[in-house]
Tab-separated table of C-alpha atoms and ligand atoms in Angstrom:
chain	number	residue	atom	x	y	z
A	16	MET	CA	124.755	66.638	122.210
A	17	LYS	CA	121.867	63.696	122.154
A	18	ILE	CA	118.287	63.430	120.760
A	19	ALA	CA	115.673	61.709	122.996
A	20	THR	CA	113.057	61.318	120.717
A	21	SER	CA	109.049	61.284	122.848
A	22	ILE	CA	106.740	58.276	121.505
A	23	LEU	CA	103.876	61.361	122.644
A	24	SER	CA	103.297	62.183	119.361
A	25	ALA	CA	103.629	59.379	117.728
A	26	ASP	CA	100.721	57.142	115.830
A	27	PHE	CA	100.311	55.331	118.572
A	28	ALA	CA	98.071	52.546	116.450
A	29	HIS	CA	101.633	52.036	114.611
A	30	LEU	CA	104.268	52.607	116.818
A	31	ALA	CA	106.862	49.879	116.728
A	32	GLN	CA	107.060	51.570	113.286
A	33	ASP	CA	107.307	54.931	114.440
A	34	ILE	CA	109.733	53.505	117.378
A	35	ASP	CA	112.327	52.135	114.352
A	36	ALA	CA	111.826	55.237	112.487
A	37	VAL	CA	113.408	57.295	115.077
A	38	ALA	CA	116.321	54.304	115.582
A	39	ALA	CA	117.291	54.288	112.192
A	40	ALA	CA	117.675	57.994	111.879
A	41	GLY	CA	119.960	58.102	114.315
A	42	ALA	CA	118.032	59.282	117.602
A	43	ASP	CA	119.279	58.175	120.796
A	44	LEU	CA	117.599	57.629	123.450
A	45	LEU	CA	113.543	56.728	123.804
A	46	HIS	CA	111.508	59.438	126.057
A	47	VAL	CA	108.132	58.512	127.722
A	48	ASP	CA	106.062	60.614	129.041
A	49	VAL	CA	103.848	58.546	131.833
A	50	MET	CA	101.204	60.873	133.299
A	51	ASP	CA	98.206	59.651	135.477
A	52	GLY	CA	95.488	62.190	135.170
A	53	HIS	CA	97.029	63.895	138.646
A	54	PHE	CA	100.246	65.596	138.541
A	55	VAL	CA	99.431	66.218	135.389
A	56	SER	CA	95.241	66.555	133.370
A	57	ASN	CA	96.465	64.658	130.824
A	58	LEU	CA	95.946	60.463	131.296
A	59	THR	CA	99.344	58.239	128.893
A	60	PHE	CA	100.970	55.268	129.598
A	61	GLY	CA	102.014	53.250	132.084
A	62	PRO	CA	104.320	49.899	132.842
A	63	GLY	CA	102.869	47.923	130.563
A	64	MET	CA	103.683	50.412	128.261
A	65	VAL	CA	107.582	50.065	129.258
A	66	ALA	CA	107.514	46.303	129.241
A	67	ALA	CA	105.935	46.339	125.430
A	68	ILE	CA	108.430	48.906	124.054
A	69	ARG	CA	111.840	47.378	125.579
A	70	PRO	CA	111.975	44.297	123.904
A	71	ILE	CA	111.265	45.896	120.294
A	72	THR	CA	114.189	48.324	120.457
A	73	ASN	CA	117.888	48.666	121.812
A	74	LEU	CA	117.109	52.355	122.172
A	75	PRO	CA	117.830	53.279	125.871
A	76	LEU	CA	114.324	54.131	127.524
A	77	ASP	CA	114.006	57.516	129.362
A	78	VAL	CA	110.997	57.684	131.705
A	79	HIS	CA	109.650	61.052	132.326
A	80	LEU	CA	107.422	60.550	135.727
A	81	MET	CA	104.911	62.940	135.590
A	82	VAL	CA	102.897	61.414	138.305
A	83	ASP	CA	102.251	62.241	141.688
A	84	ASP	CA	103.716	59.622	144.615
A	85	PRO	CA	106.526	58.381	142.206
A	86	GLN	CA	107.672	56.071	144.127
A	87	ARG	CA	105.048	53.711	144.745
A	88	TRP	CA	106.553	53.113	140.701
A	89	ILE	CA	109.508	52.549	140.634
A	90	PRO	CA	110.276	49.254	140.880
A	91	GLN	CA	107.376	48.273	138.361
A	92	PHE	CA	109.409	50.797	135.989
A	93	ALA	CA	112.542	49.055	136.584
A	94	LYS	CA	111.358	45.858	136.009
A	95	ALA	CA	109.277	46.726	132.567
A	96	GLY	CA	112.990	47.543	130.849
A	97	ALA	CA	113.573	51.548	132.266
A	98	ASP	CA	116.637	52.572	131.021
A	99	THR	CA	116.804	56.455	133.375
A	100	LEU	CA	113.552	57.079	135.696
A	101	LEU	CA	113.341	61.006	135.799
A	102	VAL	CA	111.352	62.132	139.223
A	103	HIS	CA	109.871	65.268	139.601
A	104	ALA	CA	110.479	67.800	142.425
A	105	GLU	CA	106.762	68.466	142.667
A	106	ALA	CA	105.427	65.190	142.541
A	107	THR	CA	107.195	64.402	146.021
A	108	PRO	CA	108.703	65.754	149.777
A	109	HIS	CA	110.457	62.688	149.279
A	110	LEU	CA	112.761	63.252	146.672
A	111	TYR	CA	115.860	62.099	147.976
A	112	GLY	CA	115.056	59.108	148.813
A	113	ALA	CA	113.211	59.086	145.654
A	114	LEU	CA	116.021	59.218	143.367
A	115	GLN	CA	118.010	56.665	146.068
A	116	ALA	CA	115.229	53.918	145.204
A	117	VAL	CA	116.222	54.506	141.948
A	118	GLN	CA	119.245	53.748	141.510
A	119	GLN	CA	119.021	50.843	143.709
A	120	ALA	CA	116.429	49.210	141.211
A	121	GLY	CA	118.956	49.778	139.380
A	122	CYS	CA	118.101	52.267	136.868
A	123	LYS	CA	119.909	55.882	136.596
A	124	PRO	CA	117.516	58.468	138.517
A	125	GLY	CA	116.859	61.957	137.146
A	126	VAL	CA	115.392	64.967	138.541
A	127	VAL	CA	112.895	67.790	136.639
A	128	VAL	CA	111.902	70.774	137.268
A	129	ASN	CA	108.769	72.176	135.997
A	130	PRO	CA	108.991	76.002	134.421
A	131	GLY	CA	108.368	77.715	137.892
A	132	THR	CA	110.715	75.709	140.034
A	133	GLY	CA	114.055	77.665	140.862
A	134	LEU	CA	117.639	75.500	140.852
A	135	ALA	CA	117.701	75.952	144.911
A	136	THR	CA	114.908	73.230	145.768
A	137	ILE	CA	117.167	70.418	142.983
A	138	GLU	CA	120.784	71.527	144.490
A	139	GLU	CA	120.977	69.203	147.552
A	140	VAL	CA	120.210	65.986	145.438
A	141	LEU	CA	122.230	66.877	142.121
A	142	PRO	CA	125.015	64.868	143.255
A	143	LEU	CA	122.977	61.437	143.134
A	144	VAL	CA	121.425	62.560	139.342
A	145	GLY	CA	122.924	61.105	135.558
A	146	GLN	CA	120.501	63.672	134.025
A	147	VAL	CA	118.590	66.721	135.195
A	148	LEU	CA	115.097	67.725	133.418
A	149	VAL	CA	114.373	71.343	132.780
A	150	MET	CA	110.726	71.382	131.503
A	151	THR	CA	110.695	74.051	129.049
A	152	VAL	CA	106.995	73.942	128.877
A	153	ASN	CA	104.382	72.851	131.714
A	154	PRO	CA	103.922	69.085	131.235
A	155	GLY	CA	101.301	67.625	130.433
A	156	PHE	CA	100.362	67.626	126.684
A	157	GLY	CA	103.090	67.463	123.409
A	158	GLY	CA	102.947	69.908	120.717
A	159	GLN	CA	102.800	73.352	123.706
A	160	LYS	CA	105.348	76.291	122.879
A	161	PHE	CA	108.925	76.595	124.406
A	162	ILE	CA	108.970	79.268	127.161
A	163	PRO	CA	112.542	80.894	126.492
A	164	ALA	CA	112.961	81.963	129.701
A	165	MET	CA	113.876	78.802	130.614
A	166	THR	CA	116.875	78.889	128.202
A	167	ALA	CA	118.702	81.385	131.539
A	168	LYS	CA	118.268	78.413	134.007
A	169	VAL	CA	119.661	75.583	131.126
A	170	LYS	CA	122.585	78.471	131.567
A	171	ALA	CA	122.264	78.950	135.695
A	172	LEU	CA	122.144	74.947	135.896
A	173	ALA	CA	125.672	74.154	133.866
A	174	ALA	CA	126.927	76.833	135.686
A	175	LEU	CA	126.163	75.129	139.402
A	176	ARG	CA	126.904	71.561	138.241
A	177	GLN	CA	130.368	73.088	136.882
A	178	ARG	CA	130.978	75.178	140.551
A	179	LEU	CA	129.837	71.250	142.260
A	180	GLY	CA	132.250	69.332	139.994
A	181	LEU	CA	129.390	67.395	138.780
A	182	ARG	CA	129.069	65.597	135.658
A	183	PHE	CA	124.932	64.523	135.502
A	184	ASP	CA	124.095	65.938	131.529
A	185	ILE	CA	121.097	68.676	131.579
A	186	GLU	CA	118.172	68.133	128.658
A	187	VAL	CA	115.230	69.566	127.871
A	188	ASP	CA	112.180	68.679	127.383
A	189	GLY	CA	108.642	70.664	125.771
A	190	GLY	CA	108.566	73.108	122.263
A	191	ILE	CA	112.419	71.750	121.386
A	192	SER	CA	112.384	72.371	117.129
A	193	ALA	CA	115.405	73.638	114.579
A	194	VAL	CA	114.715	77.406	115.449
A	195	THR	CA	114.689	77.034	119.547
A	196	ALA	CA	117.403	74.029	120.271
A	197	PRO	CA	119.969	76.391	119.414
A	198	ALA	CA	119.954	78.909	122.412
A	199	VAL	CA	119.044	76.073	124.677
A	200	LEU	CA	122.277	74.476	123.338
A	201	ALA	CA	124.224	77.120	123.539
A	202	ALA	CA	122.934	77.240	127.208
A	203	GLY	CA	124.539	73.745	128.047
A	204	ALA	CA	121.575	71.499	126.960
A	205	ASP	CA	123.574	68.514	125.784
A	206	ILE	CA	119.664	65.848	125.552
A	207	LEU	CA	116.859	67.560	123.669
A	208	VAL	CA	113.727	65.490	124.385
A	209	ALA	CA	111.765	66.507	121.236
A	210	GLY	CA	108.315	64.897	119.783
A	211	SER	CA	105.695	66.893	117.915
A	212	PHE	CA	108.890	68.007	116.049
A	213	ILE	CA	109.881	64.817	115.571
A	214	TYR	CA	106.610	63.184	114.309
A	215	ALA	CA	104.373	65.843	113.556
A	216	ALA	CA	105.840	66.412	109.661
A	217	GLY	CA	105.555	62.598	109.214
A	218	ARG	CA	109.474	62.461	108.455
A	219	PRO	CA	110.972	61.328	111.005
A	220	ALA	CA	114.346	61.015	109.449
A	221	THR	CA	114.389	63.955	107.842
A	222	GLN	CA	112.733	66.068	111.083
A	223	ILE	CA	116.063	64.711	113.710
A	224	ALA	CA	118.478	64.992	110.606
A	225	LYS	CA	117.863	69.364	111.065
A	226	LEU	CA	118.484	68.998	114.843
A	227	ARG	CA	121.851	67.753	113.949
A	228	GLN	CA	122.191	70.275	112.177
A	229	VAL	CA	121.635	73.229	114.231
A	230	ALA	CA	123.349	71.399	116.505
A	231	ARG	CA	126.729	71.723	114.362
B	308	DX5	C1	105.220	67.405	128.119
B	308	DX5	C2	106.561	65.655	127.832
B	308	DX5	C3	107.060	66.191	126.615
B	308	DX5	C4	106.514	66.086	125.295
B	308	DX5	C5	107.044	66.659	124.397
B	308	DX5	O1	104.608	67.148	128.687
B	308	DX5	O2	107.288	65.716	128.621
B	308	DX5	O3	108.225	65.221	126.628
B	308	DX5	O4	106.556	64.598	124.530
B	308	DX5	O5	106.590	67.463	123.250
B	308	DX5	P1	106.510	68.417	122.496
B	308	DX5	O6	108.368	68.211	121.763
B	308	DX5	O7	105.440	67.864	121.366
B	308	DX5	O8	106.893	69.988	123.078
B	309	ZN	ZN1	108.806	64.030	128.954
């Protein structure tokens, strides 16, 4: 099990400090939530943020693109130092092409599905991706409540992966805590994204340890 800490809930005025804290506590990935105010109603970071973070940490940057027309931004995020670029199935009619573009830009391609999007939508692109991110809240904001019905989707995705003989990682994002993690892990999730659970209490190391404990 890998933990991807989302900087969305970090203290932006002390971001370097908050990144160091999760790295020291054994986070595996740093999750960067890019929002454009169109695909989702919130507005967060651009490629400049990824470029600023890249030199201050060795953690792989897991960049979640909640933007319209993601293909337009892929070269800039790749150049900024993203390791994985996660593209929403709902954000482009050219999903296959967008994931090919991620690969060509030298990043690991990942595809994301909103809670209302079925797995049939992404079946054709699964051979292209290294990660599939199942949203367990409606994207846009940190601190929302986990949607329990998404556990069944994770389970179905794990079964589909086995049936197709593929090796992508299954990632979950939204409302993940020590309480909600056991069910998604049992269903087959490999990567847990967590934001508010890690940062809200002000003790990232303790919170990461709690997540690790439930995975055992
Ligand atoms: C929501 C983002 C998440 C968010 C998760 O749109 O994609 O990555 O940071 O935050 P929590 O863990 O607080 O639900
Ligand atoms: Zn995210």
